[in-house]
XYZ file of C-alpha atoms in Angstrom:
675
model
C -0.088 -0.217 0.276
C 1.037 3.388 -0.946
C 2.299 5.655 1.921
C 0.302 8.941 1.804
C 3.100 11.139 2.202
C 4.849 9.127 -0.849
C 5.586 11.691 -3.896
C 5.695 11.009 -7.462
C 9.247 10.569 -7.738
C 8.377 7.076 -5.362
C 6.260 6.142 -7.586
C 8.840 6.480 -11.073
C 11.269 5.007 -9.007
C 8.963 1.677 -8.468
C 8.334 1.999 -12.044
C 11.921 1.761 -12.532
C 12.660 -0.544 -9.636
C 10.245 -3.124 -11.686
C 11.173 -2.640 -15.579
C 14.566 -3.439 -14.029
C 13.544 -7.091 -12.273
C 11.928 -7.853 -15.743
C 14.502 -7.040 -17.049
C 16.994 -9.324 -15.685
C 13.798 -12.282 -15.922
C 14.048 -11.511 -19.466
C 17.428 -12.111 -20.306
C 17.418 -15.066 -17.781
C 14.813 -16.376 -20.209
C 16.660 -18.529 -22.863
C 13.173 -20.154 -24.346
C 12.212 -18.070 -26.998
C 8.101 -18.838 -27.358
C 8.428 -18.403 -23.763
C 10.667 -14.874 -23.697
C 7.810 -13.254 -26.677
C 4.971 -13.982 -23.893
C 7.294 -12.249 -20.694
C 7.105 -9.418 -23.340
C 3.833 -8.926 -23.704
C 2.678 -9.887 -20.507
C 5.445 -7.511 -18.744
C 4.203 -4.676 -20.882
C 0.455 -5.140 -20.346
C 1.591 -5.047 -16.936
C 3.033 -1.667 -17.027
C 0.898 0.294 -18.767
C -1.765 -1.518 -17.242
C -3.713 -2.501 -20.940
C -6.290 -4.897 -21.705
C -5.330 -6.464 -25.084
C -1.585 -6.933 -26.792
C 0.202 -7.702 -29.649
C 4.218 -8.856 -30.255
C 5.501 -8.516 -34.130
C 9.227 -10.049 -35.112
C 10.837 -8.545 -38.148
C 11.195 -10.879 -41.170
C 13.545 -9.199 -42.877
C 13.626 -11.883 -45.934
C 10.002 -11.406 -46.250
C 9.727 -7.594 -45.327
C 6.849 -8.187 -43.198
C 5.738 -8.119 -39.772
C 4.817 -11.469 -38.589
C 2.196 -11.886 -35.765
C 4.016 -13.659 -32.718
C 2.039 -13.102 -29.606
C -1.686 -12.095 -29.772
C -3.775 -11.507 -25.896
C -6.590 -10.072 -24.867
C -8.494 -10.183 -21.493
C -11.940 -9.180 -22.822
C -11.960 -11.474 -25.425
C -10.208 -14.020 -23.795
C -7.197 -14.420 -26.432
C -3.890 -15.872 -25.222
C -1.723 -17.259 -28.814
C 1.607 -17.663 -29.242
C 2.682 -17.964 -32.757
C 5.758 -20.964 -32.029
C 2.792 -22.805 -31.451
C 1.917 -23.426 -35.254
C -0.542 -26.741 -34.645
C -2.661 -24.730 -32.491
C -3.107 -21.296 -33.737
C -4.864 -19.480 -36.177
C -2.822 -16.471 -36.571
C -3.470 -12.849 -39.449
C -1.715 -12.560 -41.845
C 1.754 -10.660 -41.824
C 1.469 -6.824 -42.149
C 3.281 -5.978 -45.681
C 6.526 -3.207 -45.154
C 6.010 -1.827 -48.566
C 3.132 -1.949 -50.695
C 4.544 -1.396 -54.853
C 7.961 -1.012 -53.814
C 6.752 2.317 -51.363
C 6.890 2.383 -47.804
C 3.977 0.919 -45.784
C 2.985 3.672 -43.944
C -0.878 3.904 -43.422
C -0.633 0.518 -40.971
C 0.488 2.289 -37.501
C 2.557 -0.803 -36.851
C 4.928 -1.319 -40.297
C 5.188 2.424 -39.896
C 7.079 2.124 -36.812
C 9.012 -0.697 -37.831
C 10.594 1.679 -40.783
C 10.639 4.676 -38.527
C 11.587 3.440 -35.453
C 9.586 5.726 -33.890
C 6.815 5.279 -31.107
C 2.835 6.441 -31.691
C 0.262 7.081 -29.207
C -3.169 6.979 -30.673
C -6.481 8.337 -28.737
C -8.724 6.834 -30.042
C -7.883 4.109 -33.874
C -11.860 5.922 -34.496
C -10.841 9.076 -34.796
C -7.492 8.830 -36.103
C -6.624 10.386 -39.752
C -3.252 9.851 -40.186
C -3.423 6.012 -40.240
C -5.693 3.160 -41.965
C -7.332 0.929 -38.535
C -9.341 -0.763 -41.447
C -8.523 -4.266 -40.128
C -8.976 -2.996 -36.559
C -12.185 -2.137 -37.322
C -13.070 -4.738 -39.540
C -12.302 -7.258 -36.341
C -14.449 -5.608 -33.662
C -17.342 -5.785 -36.196
C -16.457 -9.785 -36.683
C -16.063 -10.064 -32.347
C -17.513 -7.228 -30.571
C -14.691 -6.231 -28.703
C -14.279 -2.045 -29.038
C -11.140 -0.964 -30.464
C -9.796 2.715 -28.584
C -5.912 3.587 -27.221
C -3.245 2.372 -28.649
C 0.432 2.537 -28.536
C 2.984 1.083 -30.751
C 6.826 0.663 -29.096
C 9.228 -0.297 -32.021
C 12.092 -3.059 -30.284
C 15.476 -1.693 -31.245
C 18.419 -3.970 -30.048
C 22.025 -2.869 -29.301
C 22.844 -2.738 -32.836
C 20.649 0.155 -33.091
C 17.694 -2.408 -35.601
C 14.906 -2.707 -35.645
C 13.675 -6.713 -34.668
C 10.071 -6.325 -33.345
C 7.138 -4.091 -32.820
C 5.086 -4.273 -29.290
C 1.456 -2.956 -29.850
C -0.671 -2.904 -27.133
C -4.400 -1.791 -27.157
C -6.423 -0.037 -24.656
C -4.817 1.465 -20.936
C -6.948 1.186 -18.697
C -8.173 3.491 -15.501
C -7.257 1.123 -12.122
C -9.556 3.039 -10.357
C -12.077 2.579 -12.193
C -11.446 0.036 -14.840
C -12.643 2.094 -17.984
C -10.593 2.618 -20.943
C -8.298 5.888 -21.036
C -5.480 6.502 -23.882
C -1.919 6.142 -23.262
C -0.141 8.297 -21.343
C 3.611 9.691 -22.796
C 4.919 8.580 -18.862
C 3.548 4.773 -20.172
C 4.760 5.639 -23.109
C 8.496 6.115 -21.822
C 8.369 2.850 -19.326
C 6.855 0.801 -22.867
C 10.102 2.341 -24.588
C 12.675 0.702 -21.786
C 11.018 -2.119 -21.944
C 10.728 -3.108 -25.372
C 14.462 -1.976 -25.359
C 15.859 -4.572 -23.293
C 13.389 -7.502 -24.663
C 15.116 -6.774 -28.402
C 18.412 -7.056 -26.463
C 17.087 -9.806 -24.198
C 15.442 -11.613 -27.605
C 18.701 -10.800 -30.014
C 21.274 -13.090 -27.365
C 18.085 -15.630 -27.188
C 18.647 -15.971 -31.394
C 22.671 -15.342 -31.366
C 22.706 -18.211 -28.339
C 20.220 -20.890 -30.406
C 22.357 -19.590 -34.109
C 25.552 -20.460 -32.351
C 24.481 -23.560 -30.597
C 22.692 -24.686 -34.292
C 26.535 -23.764 -36.062
C 27.823 -26.055 -32.816
C 25.288 -29.043 -33.627
C 26.701 -28.462 -37.026
C 30.630 -28.101 -37.013
C 29.847 -31.497 -34.557
C 27.994 -32.714 -37.613
C 30.490 -32.133 -39.870
C 33.188 -33.243 -38.102
C 31.146 -36.217 -37.696
C 31.482 -36.409 -41.885
C 34.795 -35.844 -42.356
C 36.072 -38.933 -39.744
C 33.459 -41.114 -42.124
C 34.929 -39.631 -44.841
C 38.144 -40.355 -43.689
C 38.051 -43.681 -42.819
C 36.070 -44.335 -45.933
C 38.905 -42.341 -47.953
C 40.705 -44.916 -45.381
C 39.224 -48.386 -46.908
C 39.974 -46.807 -50.513
C 43.188 -46.384 -50.690
C 44.268 -50.009 -48.655
C 41.561 -51.245 -52.240
C 43.722 -49.125 -54.629
C 46.762 -50.572 -53.616
C 45.031 -54.193 -53.286
C 44.280 -53.737 -56.790
C 47.613 -52.573 -57.674
C 49.236 -55.256 -56.236
C 46.819 -57.738 -58.704
C 47.628 -55.781 -61.169
C 51.772 -55.270 -61.063
C 50.959 -59.557 -61.400
C 48.666 -59.219 -63.472
C 50.800 -57.685 -65.815
C 53.808 -59.954 -64.896
C 52.041 -63.103 -65.835
C 50.937 -60.909 -69.564
C 54.921 -59.785 -70.397
C 55.539 -63.968 -69.609
C 52.682 -64.493 -72.591
C 53.948 -61.202 -74.661
C 56.692 -63.567 -74.488
C 55.554 -67.013 -74.897
C 53.623 -65.509 -78.245
C 56.508 -64.173 -79.451
C 58.690 -67.000 -79.550
C 55.620 -69.303 -80.777
C 55.346 -66.414 -84.046
C 59.201 -67.070 -84.607
C 58.132 -70.760 -84.170
C 55.904 -70.824 -86.795
C 57.472 -68.416 -88.992
C 60.453 -71.136 -88.819
C 56.925 -74.163 -89.380
C 56.670 -72.062 -92.487
C 59.525 -71.062 -94.008
C 60.212 -75.062 -94.109
C 56.895 -75.621 -95.304
C 57.581 -73.123 -97.750
C 61.532 -74.623 -98.803
C 59.540 -78.589 -99.021
C 55.921 -77.860 -100.110
C 57.487 -79.801 -103.742
C 58.003 -82.657 -101.990
C 53.888 -82.678 -100.986
C 51.227 -84.297 -102.777
C 48.922 -81.669 -104.198
C 45.076 -80.808 -102.184
C 42.675 -79.539 -102.432
C 42.246 -75.908 -102.326
C 41.268 -74.018 -100.063
C 39.163 -70.507 -99.121
C 40.986 -67.865 -99.653
C 42.393 -66.531 -96.323
C 40.892 -62.612 -96.394
C 37.533 -64.578 -95.999
C 38.996 -67.323 -93.232
C 40.367 -63.540 -91.716
C 36.617 -61.991 -92.670
C 34.641 -65.382 -90.670
C 36.952 -65.742 -87.593
C 34.112 -63.508 -85.545
C 31.873 -64.055 -83.527
C 28.609 -65.120 -85.486
C 25.382 -62.960 -83.962
C 21.941 -63.799 -84.818
C 19.078 -61.256 -85.258
C 15.730 -61.912 -83.685
C 13.107 -59.354 -82.487
C 13.196 -58.343 -79.407
C 12.593 -55.377 -76.941
C 14.052 -52.052 -76.734
C 13.382 -49.498 -73.379
C 15.267 -47.067 -71.869
C 13.727 -44.513 -68.449
C 15.092 -41.972 -66.670
C 14.620 -42.253 -63.205
C 12.713 -39.669 -60.704
C 11.660 -39.547 -57.253
C 8.424 -37.968 -55.742
C 5.786 -37.918 -53.498
C 2.030 -39.216 -54.148
C -0.967 -37.032 -53.355
C -4.686 -37.575 -54.333
C -5.448 -37.913 -58.353
C -7.432 -33.891 -57.983
C -7.378 -31.669 -55.164
C -10.267 -29.524 -54.912
C -10.107 -25.861 -52.691
C -13.042 -24.917 -50.280
C -13.810 -21.831 -49.986
C -15.349 -19.337 -47.012
C -18.051 -17.287 -48.891
C -18.010 -14.904 -45.735
C -16.413 -13.493 -43.179
C -16.968 -15.120 -39.696
C -15.996 -17.501 -36.821
C -16.064 -21.099 -37.417
C -18.315 -22.885 -34.270
C -18.791 -25.973 -34.801
C -15.911 -28.459 -36.615
C -17.659 -31.693 -37.557
C -14.089 -33.824 -39.517
C -10.682 -34.914 -38.630
C -7.730 -33.937 -41.045
C -6.816 -37.159 -43.055
C -10.430 -38.198 -43.094
C -11.703 -40.205 -45.738
C -15.948 -38.023 -46.449
C -18.967 -38.497 -48.179
C -20.062 -35.772 -50.680
C -22.766 -33.343 -49.230
C -21.142 -34.568 -45.950
C -21.544 -31.355 -43.552
C -18.355 -30.335 -42.286
C -18.353 -27.072 -40.206
C -20.967 -24.188 -39.114
C -20.219 -20.393 -39.217
C -21.154 -17.984 -36.397
C -23.931 -16.484 -38.874
C -26.214 -14.066 -36.376
C -24.189 -10.549 -38.476
C -25.299 -12.357 -41.778
C -28.211 -12.579 -40.499
C -29.437 -9.338 -40.181
C -28.281 -8.741 -43.593
C -30.611 -11.404 -44.832
C -33.302 -9.496 -43.374
C -32.645 -6.107 -44.187
C -32.244 -7.564 -47.673
C -35.441 -8.438 -47.720
C -37.220 -5.589 -46.652
C -35.421 -3.634 -49.197
C -36.233 -6.544 -51.529
C -40.459 -6.242 -50.501
C -40.295 -2.751 -51.207
C -38.759 -2.713 -53.994
C -41.027 -5.836 -55.733
C -43.869 -3.841 -54.272
C -42.955 -0.503 -56.474
C -42.405 -2.527 -59.169
C -45.406 -3.550 -59.572
C -47.023 -0.570 -59.002
C -44.690 0.235 -62.052
C -45.926 -2.394 -64.362
C -50.001 -1.943 -63.115
C -49.011 2.015 -63.281
C -52.234 3.345 -64.842
C -54.331 1.239 -62.079
C -52.591 2.946 -59.798
C -54.200 4.629 -56.756
C -51.690 7.634 -58.039
C -52.304 8.022 -61.360
C -56.845 7.411 -60.963
C -55.567 10.554 -57.890
C -54.909 12.945 -60.975
C -56.792 11.502 -63.568
C -59.993 12.680 -60.392
C -58.194 15.661 -60.244
C -57.964 16.486 -63.944
C -61.661 15.890 -64.272
C -62.279 17.670 -61.335
C -60.474 21.002 -62.597
C -61.905 20.521 -66.311
C -65.957 20.907 -65.053
C -64.819 23.769 -63.012
C -62.868 25.759 -65.574
C -65.967 24.195 -68.142
C -68.271 26.166 -65.736
C -66.561 29.020 -65.253
C -66.721 29.285 -69.462
C -69.460 28.758 -69.293
C -70.136 32.105 -66.030
C -67.958 33.813 -68.576
C -69.724 34.041 -71.844
C -73.480 34.306 -70.079
C -71.294 37.335 -68.929
C -69.744 38.646 -71.756
C -73.989 38.763 -73.502
C -75.110 40.870 -70.012
C -72.058 42.841 -70.676
C -72.732 43.199 -74.235
C -76.697 44.594 -74.152
C -75.616 46.445 -71.360
C -76.886 44.158 -68.778
C -73.699 44.542 -66.381
C -70.557 46.444 -66.115
C -67.381 45.958 -67.271
C -65.961 45.599 -64.380
C -68.448 42.684 -63.637
C -66.889 40.835 -67.144
C -63.554 41.488 -67.114
C -63.440 39.666 -63.169
C -65.214 36.910 -64.946
C -63.316 36.781 -67.610
C -60.228 36.596 -65.580
C -61.100 34.121 -63.426
C -61.465 31.995 -66.585
C -58.591 32.611 -67.417
C -57.053 31.747 -63.807
C -58.721 28.369 -63.611
C -57.712 27.472 -67.898
C -54.320 28.240 -65.703
C -54.784 26.207 -62.844
C -56.119 23.569 -65.863
C -52.617 23.329 -67.586
C -51.042 22.886 -64.824
C -52.986 19.763 -63.219
C -52.559 19.041 -66.432
C -48.872 18.693 -66.523
C -49.072 17.409 -62.798
C -50.532 14.041 -64.506
C -49.129 13.662 -67.751
C -46.141 13.735 -65.045
C -47.753 11.560 -62.768
C -47.934 8.423 -66.254
C -44.527 9.393 -67.179
C -43.473 8.111 -63.897
C -44.557 4.623 -64.795
C -42.835 4.283 -68.386
C -39.415 4.786 -69.630
C -35.912 5.291 -67.730
C -38.316 5.962 -64.652
C -40.119 2.272 -65.132
C -36.313 0.923 -65.993
C -34.803 2.306 -62.599
C -37.798 1.018 -60.476
C -36.835 -2.690 -62.219
C -33.233 -2.296 -61.555
C -32.796 -1.533 -58.312
C -35.538 -4.277 -57.650
C -33.202 -7.068 -59.579
C -30.197 -5.120 -57.471
C -32.262 -6.183 -54.211
C -33.209 -9.159 -55.592
C -29.425 -10.237 -56.225
C -28.051 -8.384 -53.478
C -30.776 -11.040 -51.173
C -29.824 -14.055 -53.068
C -26.341 -13.754 -52.775
C -26.457 -13.336 -48.692
C -29.005 -16.072 -48.422
C -26.772 -18.559 -50.233
C -23.451 -16.394 -48.247
C -26.238 -17.996 -45.416
C -26.329 -21.734 -46.626
C -22.530 -21.776 -46.964
C -22.270 -21.233 -43.398
C -22.778 -24.595 -42.988
C -20.290 -25.994 -45.060
C -20.274 -29.133 -47.213
C -18.203 -31.742 -48.825
C -18.613 -31.510 -52.636
C -16.709 -34.888 -53.262
C -15.702 -37.245 -51.437
C -12.114 -38.039 -50.144
C -9.800 -37.207 -47.503
C -9.939 -34.564 -45.992
C -6.369 -32.419 -46.360
C -4.499 -28.959 -45.031
C -4.603 -26.741 -48.325
C -1.717 -27.028 -50.689
C -0.304 -29.903 -51.268
C 1.441 -32.688 -49.241
C 4.308 -30.799 -48.612
C 3.526 -27.658 -49.423
C 0.595 -27.702 -45.869
C 3.205 -29.167 -43.711
C 2.980 -26.264 -41.406
C -0.544 -24.722 -42.653
C -2.085 -23.527 -39.715
C -5.202 -25.797 -38.697
C -9.329 -24.755 -37.987
C -10.325 -24.760 -34.842
C -13.650 -23.643 -33.139
C -12.918 -20.295 -32.928
C -10.849 -19.311 -36.082
C -12.123 -15.790 -38.203
C -12.259 -17.086 -41.441
C -12.210 -14.205 -44.481
C -14.240 -14.392 -47.015
C -12.752 -15.495 -50.754
C -10.094 -17.398 -48.531
C -8.921 -21.307 -48.785
C -10.537 -22.637 -45.895
C -9.648 -26.741 -46.613
C -8.960 -29.318 -49.509
C -10.777 -32.614 -50.062
C -8.058 -35.114 -51.613
C -9.941 -37.113 -54.875
C -8.932 -41.018 -53.497
C -10.031 -42.705 -56.775
C -6.471 -42.357 -58.078
C -2.553 -40.526 -57.465
C -1.400 -38.237 -58.934
C 2.643 -37.665 -58.296
C 4.529 -34.545 -59.095
C 8.838 -34.313 -59.520
C 11.312 -32.132 -61.183
C 12.668 -32.606 -64.387
C 16.588 -30.994 -65.336
C 17.179 -29.021 -68.380
C 19.538 -32.098 -70.420
C 16.158 -34.796 -70.068
C 13.043 -32.370 -70.147
C 13.740 -32.914 -74.060
C 12.844 -36.704 -73.852
C 10.091 -36.685 -72.110
C 6.584 -35.421 -73.738
C 3.383 -35.554 -72.200
C 1.368 -39.508 -72.132
C 4.241 -41.235 -71.549
C 4.393 -44.386 -69.307
C 5.481 -44.148 -65.889
C 6.066 -47.055 -63.931
C 5.581 -46.540 -59.850
C 7.312 -48.106 -56.877
C 7.733 -46.769 -53.148
C 10.279 -48.400 -50.941
C 6.780 -48.531 -48.552
C 5.279 -51.260 -51.509
C 8.522 -52.887 -52.723
C 6.582 -56.088 -54.575
C 3.300 -53.390 -55.778
C 4.015 -51.160 -59.538
C 1.567 -48.880 -60.286
C 1.343 -47.977 -64.037
C 1.209 -44.200 -65.094
C 0.799 -41.110 -67.621
C 2.145 -38.313 -68.004
C -0.503 -35.898 -68.013
C 1.506 -32.065 -68.319
C 5.144 -31.006 -68.329
C 5.394 -27.470 -66.656
C 6.769 -24.671 -69.554
C 9.081 -22.970 -67.431
C 11.765 -23.366 -65.578
C 13.091 -23.089 -61.716
C 16.054 -22.186 -60.773
C 16.167 -24.374 -56.674
C 18.032 -22.478 -54.816
C 21.790 -22.852 -55.111
C 22.144 -24.829 -57.078
C 21.669 -22.437 -60.690
C 20.807 -25.242 -63.084
C 16.737 -25.355 -63.529
C 14.007 -27.601 -63.678
C 10.925 -28.527 -64.602
C 8.010 -29.651 -63.328
C 5.748 -32.322 -64.847
C 3.050 -34.506 -63.602
C 1.912 -38.242 -63.455
C -1.731 -39.725 -63.217
C -2.453 -42.906 -61.503
C -6.045 -43.504 -62.193
C -6.635 -47.168 -61.967
C -5.441 -49.071 -59.679
C -6.535 -51.871 -57.713
C -8.994 -51.926 -54.802
C -7.313 -53.974 -52.672
C -3.442 -52.291 -53.344
C -5.796 -49.052 -52.142
C -5.629 -50.598 -48.456
C -1.603 -50.162 -49.072
C -0.802 -46.991 -50.412
C -1.547 -44.417 -48.719
C -0.919 -40.450 -49.515
C 2.582 -38.757 -48.881
C 4.291 -41.687 -49.449
C 7.670 -41.547 -51.542
C 7.529 -42.803 -55.509
C 10.206 -44.334 -57.284
C 9.163 -43.198 -61.172
C 10.822 -45.507 -64.568
C 9.812 -43.090 -67.300
C 9.303 -45.436 -70.373
C 11.268 -42.284 -72.862
C 11.303 -45.075 -75.269
C 8.905 -48.345 -76.061
C 9.380 -51.239 -78.694
C 8.666 -54.822 -78.096
C 9.510 -55.909 -81.508
C 12.567 -54.103 -82.266
C 15.517 -56.024 -84.294
C 19.174 -55.030 -81.827
C 22.755 -55.934 -82.851
C 26.111 -55.480 -80.493
C 26.846 -51.794 -80.659
C 30.549 -53.521 -82.375
C 28.890 -55.242 -85.091
C 28.289 -51.949 -86.706
C 30.145 -50.027 -88.322
C 30.710 -46.570 -90.543
C 32.071 -45.627 -93.562
C 32.355 -41.996 -94.077
C 28.394 -40.887 -92.043
C 27.176 -44.714 -93.607
C 26.080 -47.601 -90.740
C 26.835 -50.797 -91.492
C 27.190 -54.153 -90.682
C 28.719 -57.166 -92.506
C 26.135 -60.223 -93.251
C 27.018 -63.658 -93.611
C 25.885 -65.165 -96.911
C 26.095 -68.107 -98.840
C 28.186 -68.552 -102.396
C 26.879 -70.724 -104.858
C 29.187 -73.489 -104.060
C 27.776 -73.261 -100.596
C 30.467 -71.494 -98.784
C 30.530 -69.136 -96.490
C 30.588 -65.603 -97.533
C 30.694 -62.124 -96.002
C 28.870 -59.131 -97.057
C 28.583 -55.116 -96.602
C 25.293 -53.899 -95.341
C 23.965 -51.000 -95.352
C 21.777 -50.116 -92.562
C 19.218 -47.722 -91.131
C 20.319 -47.313 -86.913
C 17.180 -46.377 -85.255
C 17.770 -46.109 -80.576
C 21.541 -47.068 -79.031
C 21.419 -48.486 -75.634
C 24.908 -48.796 -73.668
C 25.319 -52.021 -75.919
C 22.552 -53.207 -78.490
C 21.613 -50.919 -81.418
C 17.623 -50.965 -83.081
C 18.091 -51.562 -86.862
C 14.568 -50.090 -88.574
C 16.113 -51.055 -92.679
C 18.759 -53.219 -93.462
C 18.268 -56.446 -91.913
C 15.409 -59.348 -91.173
C 15.148 -61.673 -88.562
C 17.620 -64.384 -88.787
C 20.031 -62.706 -90.599
C 23.434 -63.388 -89.052
C 26.108 -60.988 -88.854
C 29.842 -61.039 -87.743
C 30.218 -59.095 -84.769
C 34.917 -58.799 -84.119
C 37.195 -59.135 -86.816
């Protein structure tokens, strides 16, 4: 309890002591998520604020990312580090179309490093507060006073922003403006918090670097062991090679001796050939050399060539469900990963605001329809009838006045009435004539209300009111979200992209047009993969693909390429462009579907070339003369002896050991392989 003799300076000293204690506590906290919550808790306690938000500056994305949101009135405490349980608003961009975003108060504080104090956001004109106002309209909350303080660390860099909302009078709990003194205290706290947060981030980065160094050391040791083993194997291979070379040298010496012996025998034979009996002639030596190679018989067979890729199994197709209105989730009737049927209710939104809008739109439509029905039968309407009755009445009065004037004129000519009386009767008639003309103009104007542009305007108003009512009724009906097709409930995006996507929960705020969730078609599967620019020219839409996986090793799925990206993307750090392709597997036996799940890894064999009845020969059987390929085919001459014939051929696809022959050979032909 404060002493009645205490001075304002004592209160300031107590505040400073409190900030110092908080600074010590912040410096001692090493958990980043807990540290962020402590910063907002401390700032709200010092300023007695009802709500608070903490942003962290993302330099790469050039935005302010929501990290902590607290609101005592709405009983909200959200920590952005808990990705599974939070539904944070989108980040606040620091730049819009390459220009600094000075309309948003938080981005202004981050860009300028200056604090901002707003007494009442609904009266402020310097900044755009459409976001808080929309939030108030959805939740019923009333945002009034606001204090925005940039968090500047010891390097004088802004790393985040603290935003406090609705300061409360300690005595009455009424919402008041933040004082200059409170702004000074919070600025001091924000600076201490920025330093503590930077230190925590530095420590975490240091731990990460140490872990990476440890992994590199382990990898280096493992690589050293492998290099040592490889060196030992190389030494052993060298010893074996040396032994083999010695054997080859011995064989060469022996072969040289045999050749010398052969020449000696041959010379002896030629010298004494006259002593040998005459023998039958044999084929020429050149022909013997031609047939000395291995003979290969040409037979039809299968030739294939493939490119091997990896990817992840995803649904055959994905349908994204979007929200038709701004609202809050009231109930959820599904679980992620659950298989649902078409028409099944998935979630229900709070519709109180939409119901009010529907009733207002219905009232406007009823009035517009009533006016339109009147215009359709305008000549029978009460307003036209009233104008017609007034015109008839005025016409009768005019005729009566005309009769009176004529009678007065007749008596005036006979000298029975004075000229003044005749002039008066004449004036009365002329005045009545003007009244009749005015009423006649009014009658024409009344008739014109139901014709021409007036009638068209009333029709447009009725049609606009009907369209507005129909849209709101559709929004009201869309508040109960149903599955448009059977499939599996997924987070928005593909199997890989959706890992960090926020999950829906009761109370989540949805924006009109935003993606709520996705439904994957499980009647088949699709696989996405990236192809290097070297192989992209070999791949075409419709090519067959065999898909296997480590999780289903005994199963081969058969698919086709559905589409190929026409634009390459360069992966960060590689500098090599790659192109995305999508494989569709639309025929899967029911028994196999039971063992295959979304997200499993898939190995793909893209058959870039396939021919079942191709004629092939070994690569070494094909020679060239100039730029024309040929083979040596074996034929029999007229005497039945084997002869070698050079035959020009047209080659097709070539593998590492075989060449496809498109023309020049037939099944059963024999070709010579080697010399």
